[in-house]
PDB file of C-alpha atoms in Angstrom:
ATOM      1  CA  UNK A 516     126.491  89.530  76.537  1.00 40.00           C
ATOM      2  CA  UNK A 517     126.266  87.630  79.936  1.00 41.00           C
ATOM      3  CA  UNK A 518     129.896  86.048  80.717  1.00 41.00           C
ATOM      4  CA  UNK A 519     129.343  82.482  81.824  1.00 42.00           C
ATOM      5  CA  UNK A 520     130.302  82.779  85.751  1.00 45.00           C
ATOM      6  CA  UNK A 521     127.786  85.625  86.038  1.00 61.00           C
ATOM      7  CA  UNK A 522     125.800  88.934  85.552  1.00 91.00           C
ATOM      8  CA  UNK A 523     127.285  91.291  83.956  1.00 95.00           C
ATOM      9  CA  UNK A 524     126.070  93.807  86.723  1.00 94.00           C
ATOM     10  CA  UNK A 525     128.847  91.605  89.255  1.00 94.00           C
ATOM     11  CA  UNK A 526     131.630  92.154  86.405  1.00 95.00           C
ATOM     12  CA  UNK A 527     131.485  95.713  86.707  1.00 96.00           C
ATOM     13  CA  UNK A 528     131.189  95.818  91.072  1.00 96.00           C
ATOM     14  CA  UNK A 529     134.173  93.150  90.336  1.00 96.00           C
ATOM     15  CA  UNK A 530     136.038  95.641  88.135  1.00 96.00           C
ATOM     16  CA  UNK A 531     134.884  99.173  89.850  1.00 97.00           C
ATOM     17  CA  UNK A 532     133.602  98.659  92.599  1.00 97.00           C
ATOM     18  CA  UNK A 533     135.025  96.271  94.442  1.00 95.00           C
ATOM     19  CA  UNK A 534     138.862  98.889  95.215  1.00 93.00           C
ATOM     20  CA  UNK A 535     136.441 101.962  95.952  1.00 96.00           C
ATOM     21  CA  UNK A 536     137.346 104.164  93.287  1.00 97.00           C
ATOM     22  CA  UNK A 537     133.611 104.172  91.684  1.00 98.00           C
ATOM     23  CA  UNK A 538     130.415 104.346  94.507  1.00 98.00           C
ATOM     24  CA  UNK A 539     128.255 103.754  90.864  1.00 98.00           C
ATOM     25  CA  UNK A 540     129.114 102.165  87.913  1.00 98.00           C
ATOM     26  CA  UNK A 541     126.835 101.749  84.277  1.00 97.00           C
ATOM     27  CA  UNK A 542     127.731  99.296  81.243  1.00 97.00           C
ATOM     28  CA  UNK A 543     125.830 100.492  78.347  1.00 97.00           C
ATOM     29  CA  UNK A 544     125.123  99.586  74.782  1.00 96.00           C
ATOM     30  CA  UNK A 545     126.617 101.575  72.192  1.00 96.00           C
ATOM     31  CA  UNK A 546     123.968 100.866  70.024  1.00 96.00           C
ATOM     32  CA  UNK A 547     121.676 102.569  71.553  1.00 97.00           C
ATOM     33  CA  UNK A 548     123.175 104.912  74.281  1.00 97.00           C
ATOM     34  CA  UNK A 549     121.186 102.153  77.579  1.00 97.00           C
ATOM     35  CA  UNK A 550     122.202 100.848  80.833  1.00 97.00           C
ATOM     36  CA  UNK A 551     121.538  96.838  80.865  1.00 96.00           C
ATOM     37  CA  UNK A 552     124.411  96.245  84.115  1.00 96.00           C
ATOM     38  CA  UNK A 553     124.589  98.463  86.732  1.00 96.00           C
ATOM     39  CA  UNK A 554     127.276  98.431  90.756  1.00 96.00           C
ATOM     40  CA  UNK A 555     126.525  98.143  93.378  1.00 95.00           C
ATOM     41  CA  UNK A 556     124.007  95.225  92.877  1.00 92.00           C
ATOM     42  CA  UNK A 557     122.955  95.301  96.711  1.00 92.00           C
ATOM     43  CA  UNK A 558     118.876  96.208  96.716  1.00 91.00           C
ATOM     44  CA  UNK A 559     119.537  97.303  93.204  1.00 91.00           C
ATOM     45  CA  UNK A 560     121.679 100.756  94.071  1.00 94.00           C
ATOM     46  CA  UNK A 561     123.600 100.991  91.359  1.00 95.00           C
ATOM     47  CA  UNK A 562     120.475 101.858  89.237  1.00 96.00           C
ATOM     48  CA  UNK A 563     120.238 104.344  91.421  1.00 95.00           C
ATOM     49  CA  UNK A 564     122.426 106.743  91.567  1.00 97.00           C
ATOM     50  CA  UNK A 565     122.815 105.460  87.340  1.00 97.00           C
ATOM     51  CA  UNK A 566     119.522 106.215  86.120  1.00 96.00           C
ATOM     52  CA  UNK A 567     116.492 108.010  85.289  1.00 96.00           C
ATOM     53  CA  UNK A 568     113.437 107.247  83.130  1.00 96.00           C
ATOM     54  CA  UNK A 569     112.645 110.338  80.693  1.00 96.00           C
ATOM     55  CA  UNK A 570     112.313 114.122  83.348  1.00 95.00           C
ATOM     56  CA  UNK A 571     111.477 117.045  81.625  1.00 95.00           C
ATOM     57  CA  UNK A 572     113.844 119.988  82.670  1.00 94.00           C
ATOM     58  CA  UNK A 573     113.873 123.543  82.199  1.00 92.00           C
ATOM     59  CA  UNK A 574     117.881 123.857  80.103  1.00 91.00           C
ATOM     60  CA  UNK A 575     118.940 126.755  80.599  1.00 89.00           C
ATOM     61  CA  UNK A 576     119.095 128.386  76.365  1.00 88.00           C
ATOM     62  CA  UNK A 577     122.262 130.392  74.183  1.00 87.00           C
ATOM     63  CA  UNK A 578     120.017 134.008  75.411  1.00 91.00           C
ATOM     64  CA  UNK A 579     119.946 133.327  79.178  1.00 91.00           C
ATOM     65  CA  UNK A 580     116.177 132.575  79.525  1.00 92.00           C
ATOM     66  CA  UNK A 581     114.305 128.760  80.283  1.00 93.00           C
ATOM     67  CA  UNK A 582     113.296 125.642  78.402  1.00 93.00           C
ATOM     68  CA  UNK A 583     112.209 122.672  79.169  1.00 94.00           C
ATOM     69  CA  UNK A 584     112.656 119.701  77.956  1.00 93.00           C
ATOM     70  CA  UNK A 585     112.157 116.315  78.363  1.00 95.00           C
ATOM     71  CA  UNK A 586     115.235 114.641  78.846  1.00 96.00           C
ATOM     72  CA  UNK A 587     116.128 110.503  77.653  1.00 97.00           C
ATOM     73  CA  UNK A 588     119.161 109.466  78.960  1.00 97.00           C
ATOM     74  CA  UNK A 589     119.704 106.900  76.988  1.00 97.00           C
ATOM     75  CA  UNK A 590     120.459 109.700  74.082  1.00 97.00           C
ATOM     76  CA  UNK A 591     121.948 111.995  75.914  1.00 97.00           C
ATOM     77  CA  UNK A 592     125.666 108.954  76.457  1.00 98.00           C
ATOM     78  CA  UNK A 593     124.883 107.976  73.025  1.00 97.00           C
ATOM     79  CA  UNK A 594     125.147 111.373  71.539  1.00 97.00           C
ATOM     80  CA  UNK A 595     128.075 111.462  73.795  1.00 97.00           C
ATOM     81  CA  UNK A 596     129.462 108.024  73.102  1.00 97.00           C
ATOM     82  CA  UNK A 597     129.720 109.489  69.325  1.00 96.00           C
ATOM     83  CA  UNK A 598     130.396 112.590  69.023  1.00 97.00           C
ATOM     84  CA  UNK A 599     131.876 113.662  72.405  1.00 97.00           C
ATOM     85  CA  UNK A 600     129.834 116.533  73.431  1.00 96.00           C
ATOM     86  CA  UNK A 601     126.237 116.894  74.701  1.00 94.00           C
ATOM     87  CA  UNK A 602     122.922 116.981  73.105  1.00 94.00           C
ATOM     88  CA  UNK A 603     120.534 120.480  73.569  1.00 91.00           C
ATOM     89  CA  UNK A 604     119.279 118.913  76.817  1.00 93.00           C
ATOM     90  CA  UNK A 605     122.530 119.196  78.637  1.00 95.00           C
ATOM     91  CA  UNK A 606     124.306 115.119  79.867  1.00 97.00           C
ATOM     92  CA  UNK A 607     122.115 114.060  82.074  1.00 97.00           C
ATOM     93  CA  UNK A 608     122.349 111.048  84.302  1.00 98.00           C
ATOM     94  CA  UNK A 609     120.478 109.583  86.739  1.00 97.00           C
ATOM     95  CA  UNK A 610     119.211 112.470  87.438  1.00 97.00           C
ATOM     96  CA  UNK A 611     121.710 114.677  87.136  1.00 96.00           C
ATOM     97  CA  UNK A 612     123.268 117.038  85.277  1.00 96.00           C
ATOM     98  CA  UNK A 613     126.981 116.458  84.328  1.00 97.00           C
ATOM     99  CA  UNK A 614     128.954 118.834  82.551  1.00 96.00           C
ATOM    100  CA  UNK A 615     131.668 117.681  80.291  1.00 97.00           C
ATOM    101  CA  UNK A 616     135.524 119.093  80.665  1.00 97.00           C
ATOM    102  CA  UNK A 617     137.470 116.782  78.469  1.00 97.00           C
ATOM    103  CA  UNK A 618     137.159 114.365  75.454  1.00 97.00           C
ATOM    104  CA  UNK A 619     139.577 112.100  73.777  1.00 97.00           C
ATOM    105  CA  UNK A 620     138.492 110.053  70.746  1.00 96.00           C
ATOM    106  CA  UNK A 621     141.298 107.727  70.131  1.00 96.00           C
ATOM    107  CA  UNK A 622     143.175 107.515  73.580  1.00 97.00           C
ATOM    108  CA  UNK A 623     145.297 104.260  73.818  1.00 96.00           C
ATOM    109  CA  UNK A 624     144.887 101.701  76.452  1.00 92.00           C
ATOM    110  CA  UNK A 625     147.088  99.784  76.222  1.00 90.00           C
ATOM    111  CA  UNK A 626     147.174  97.551  73.358  1.00 93.00           C
ATOM    112  CA  UNK A 627     143.371  99.475  72.322  1.00 95.00           C
ATOM    113  CA  UNK A 628     142.379 102.669  71.818  1.00 96.00           C
ATOM    114  CA  UNK A 629     138.783 104.172  73.325  1.00 97.00           C
ATOM    115  CA  UNK A 630     136.813 107.760  73.851  1.00 97.00           C
ATOM    116  CA  UNK A 631     137.764 108.958  77.270  1.00 98.00           C
ATOM    117  CA  UNK A 632     135.143 111.341  78.387  1.00 98.00           C
ATOM    118  CA  UNK A 633     135.171 112.849  81.483  1.00 97.00           C
ATOM    119  CA  UNK A 634     132.238 114.383  82.442  1.00 98.00           C
ATOM    120  CA  UNK A 635     132.044 116.218  86.623  1.00 96.00           C
ATOM    121  CA  UNK A 636     129.612 118.776  88.344  1.00 96.00           C
ATOM    122  CA  UNK A 637     129.800 119.790  91.605  1.00 97.00           C
ATOM    123  CA  UNK A 638     132.392 117.611  93.912  1.00 97.00           C
ATOM    124  CA  UNK A 639     131.117 114.109  91.719  1.00 97.00           C
ATOM    125  CA  UNK A 640     132.131 113.718  88.310  1.00 98.00           C
ATOM    126  CA  UNK A 641     131.965 109.686  86.007  1.00 98.00           C
ATOM    127  CA  UNK A 642     134.371 109.126  83.133  1.00 98.00           C
ATOM    128  CA  UNK A 643     132.145 107.264  80.329  1.00 98.00           C
ATOM    129  CA  UNK A 644     135.480 104.436  78.028  1.00 98.00           C
ATOM    130  CA  UNK A 645     133.910 104.057  74.882  1.00 98.00           C
ATOM    131  CA  UNK A 646     134.928 100.461  72.746  1.00 97.00           C
ATOM    132  CA  UNK A 647     133.998  99.195  69.956  1.00 94.00           C
ATOM    133  CA  UNK A 648     129.989  97.955  71.021  1.00 96.00           C
ATOM    134  CA  UNK A 649     130.828  99.529  74.958  1.00 97.00           C
ATOM    135  CA  UNK A 650     130.153 102.173  76.899  1.00 98.00           C
ATOM    136  CA  UNK A 651     131.585 102.454  80.322  1.00 98.00           C
ATOM    137  CA  UNK A 652     130.007 104.598  83.359  1.00 98.00           C
ATOM    138  CA  UNK A 653     132.436 104.983  86.075  1.00 98.00           C
ATOM    139  CA  UNK A 654     131.110 106.488  88.472  1.00 98.00           C
ATOM    140  CA  UNK A 655     133.155 108.776  91.378  1.00 98.00           C
ATOM    141  CA  UNK A 656     132.033 111.734  94.021  1.00 98.00           C
ATOM    142  CA  UNK A 657     135.377 113.852  97.049  1.00 97.00           C
ATOM    143  CA  UNK A 658     132.141 112.735  99.410  1.00 97.00           C
ATOM    144  CA  UNK A 659     133.066 108.963  99.412  1.00 96.00           C
ATOM    145  CA  UNK A 660     137.060 109.769  99.220  1.00 97.00           C
ATOM    146  CA  UNK A 661     137.053 109.064  95.780  1.00 97.00           C
ATOM    147  CA  UNK A 662     139.016 111.106  93.306  1.00 97.00           C
ATOM    148  CA  UNK A 663     138.844 111.466  89.232  1.00 97.00           C
ATOM    149  CA  UNK A 664     142.404 109.965  88.464  1.00 97.00           C
ATOM    150  CA  UNK A 665     141.816 106.869  90.434  1.00 97.00           C
ATOM    151  CA  UNK A 666     137.687 106.682  88.710  1.00 98.00           C
ATOM    152  CA  UNK A 667     139.447 107.146  85.453  1.00 97.00           C
ATOM    153  CA  UNK A 668     142.264 104.746  85.952  1.00 97.00           C
ATOM    154  CA  UNK A 669     139.832 101.741  86.652  1.00 97.00           C
ATOM    155  CA  UNK A 670     137.220 102.445  83.832  1.00 98.00           C
ATOM    156  CA  UNK A 671     140.771 102.312  81.913  1.00 97.00           C
ATOM    157  CA  UNK A 672     141.637  98.783  82.890  1.00 97.00           C
ATOM    158  CA  UNK A 673     137.823  97.368  82.705  1.00 97.00           C
ATOM    159  CA  UNK A 674     137.836  98.594  79.317  1.00 97.00           C
ATOM    160  CA  UNK A 675     140.814  96.639  78.126  1.00 96.00           C
ATOM    161  CA  UNK A 676     139.494  94.299  79.477  1.00 96.00           C
ATOM    162  CA  UNK A 677     136.351  94.348  77.497  1.00 96.00           C
ATOM    163  CA  UNK A 678     138.359  95.256  74.074  1.00 96.00           C
ATOM    164  CA  UNK A 679     140.517  92.358  75.564  1.00 94.00           C
ATOM    165  CA  UNK A 680     137.424  89.930  75.138  1.00 93.00           C
ATOM    166  CA  UNK A 681     135.935  91.040  71.942  1.00 93.00           C
ATOM    167  CA  UNK A 682     134.191  94.638  73.079  1.00 94.00           C
TER     168      UNK A 682
END
């Protein structure tokens, strides 16, 4: 799926990082939720922001008890992309837990229809856009002067581009 002119890491950086609307970005295939591209590219910093190997977390249960669960972030992202809901362990990306606050499974952007999901945590969040085959994640931080609206605008523009070239 790589473009002739460069890597998908570079493409993520150009669309989502360079204008300053996102501090990190990732691209995953819908079929498995596993990231294959991350930005910013320099020193592979993007990977540190968006991905953490399987990890164990104490997850709060409905009865207020805690249960140790192994978190697979790709499985979390795949579940969220497919259903708009977090799995039992919650939505974890880059070792951080996010709360899903918005879900629109048929959001129209330009000539395309995508799923639009928004999740946040204190002073930061992630805009998740699902195309026919891809999951785009754009991460913003209020502490870096970024806003949810601009982050979502950038991820939607990137989604339109990907849909336009068949993804």
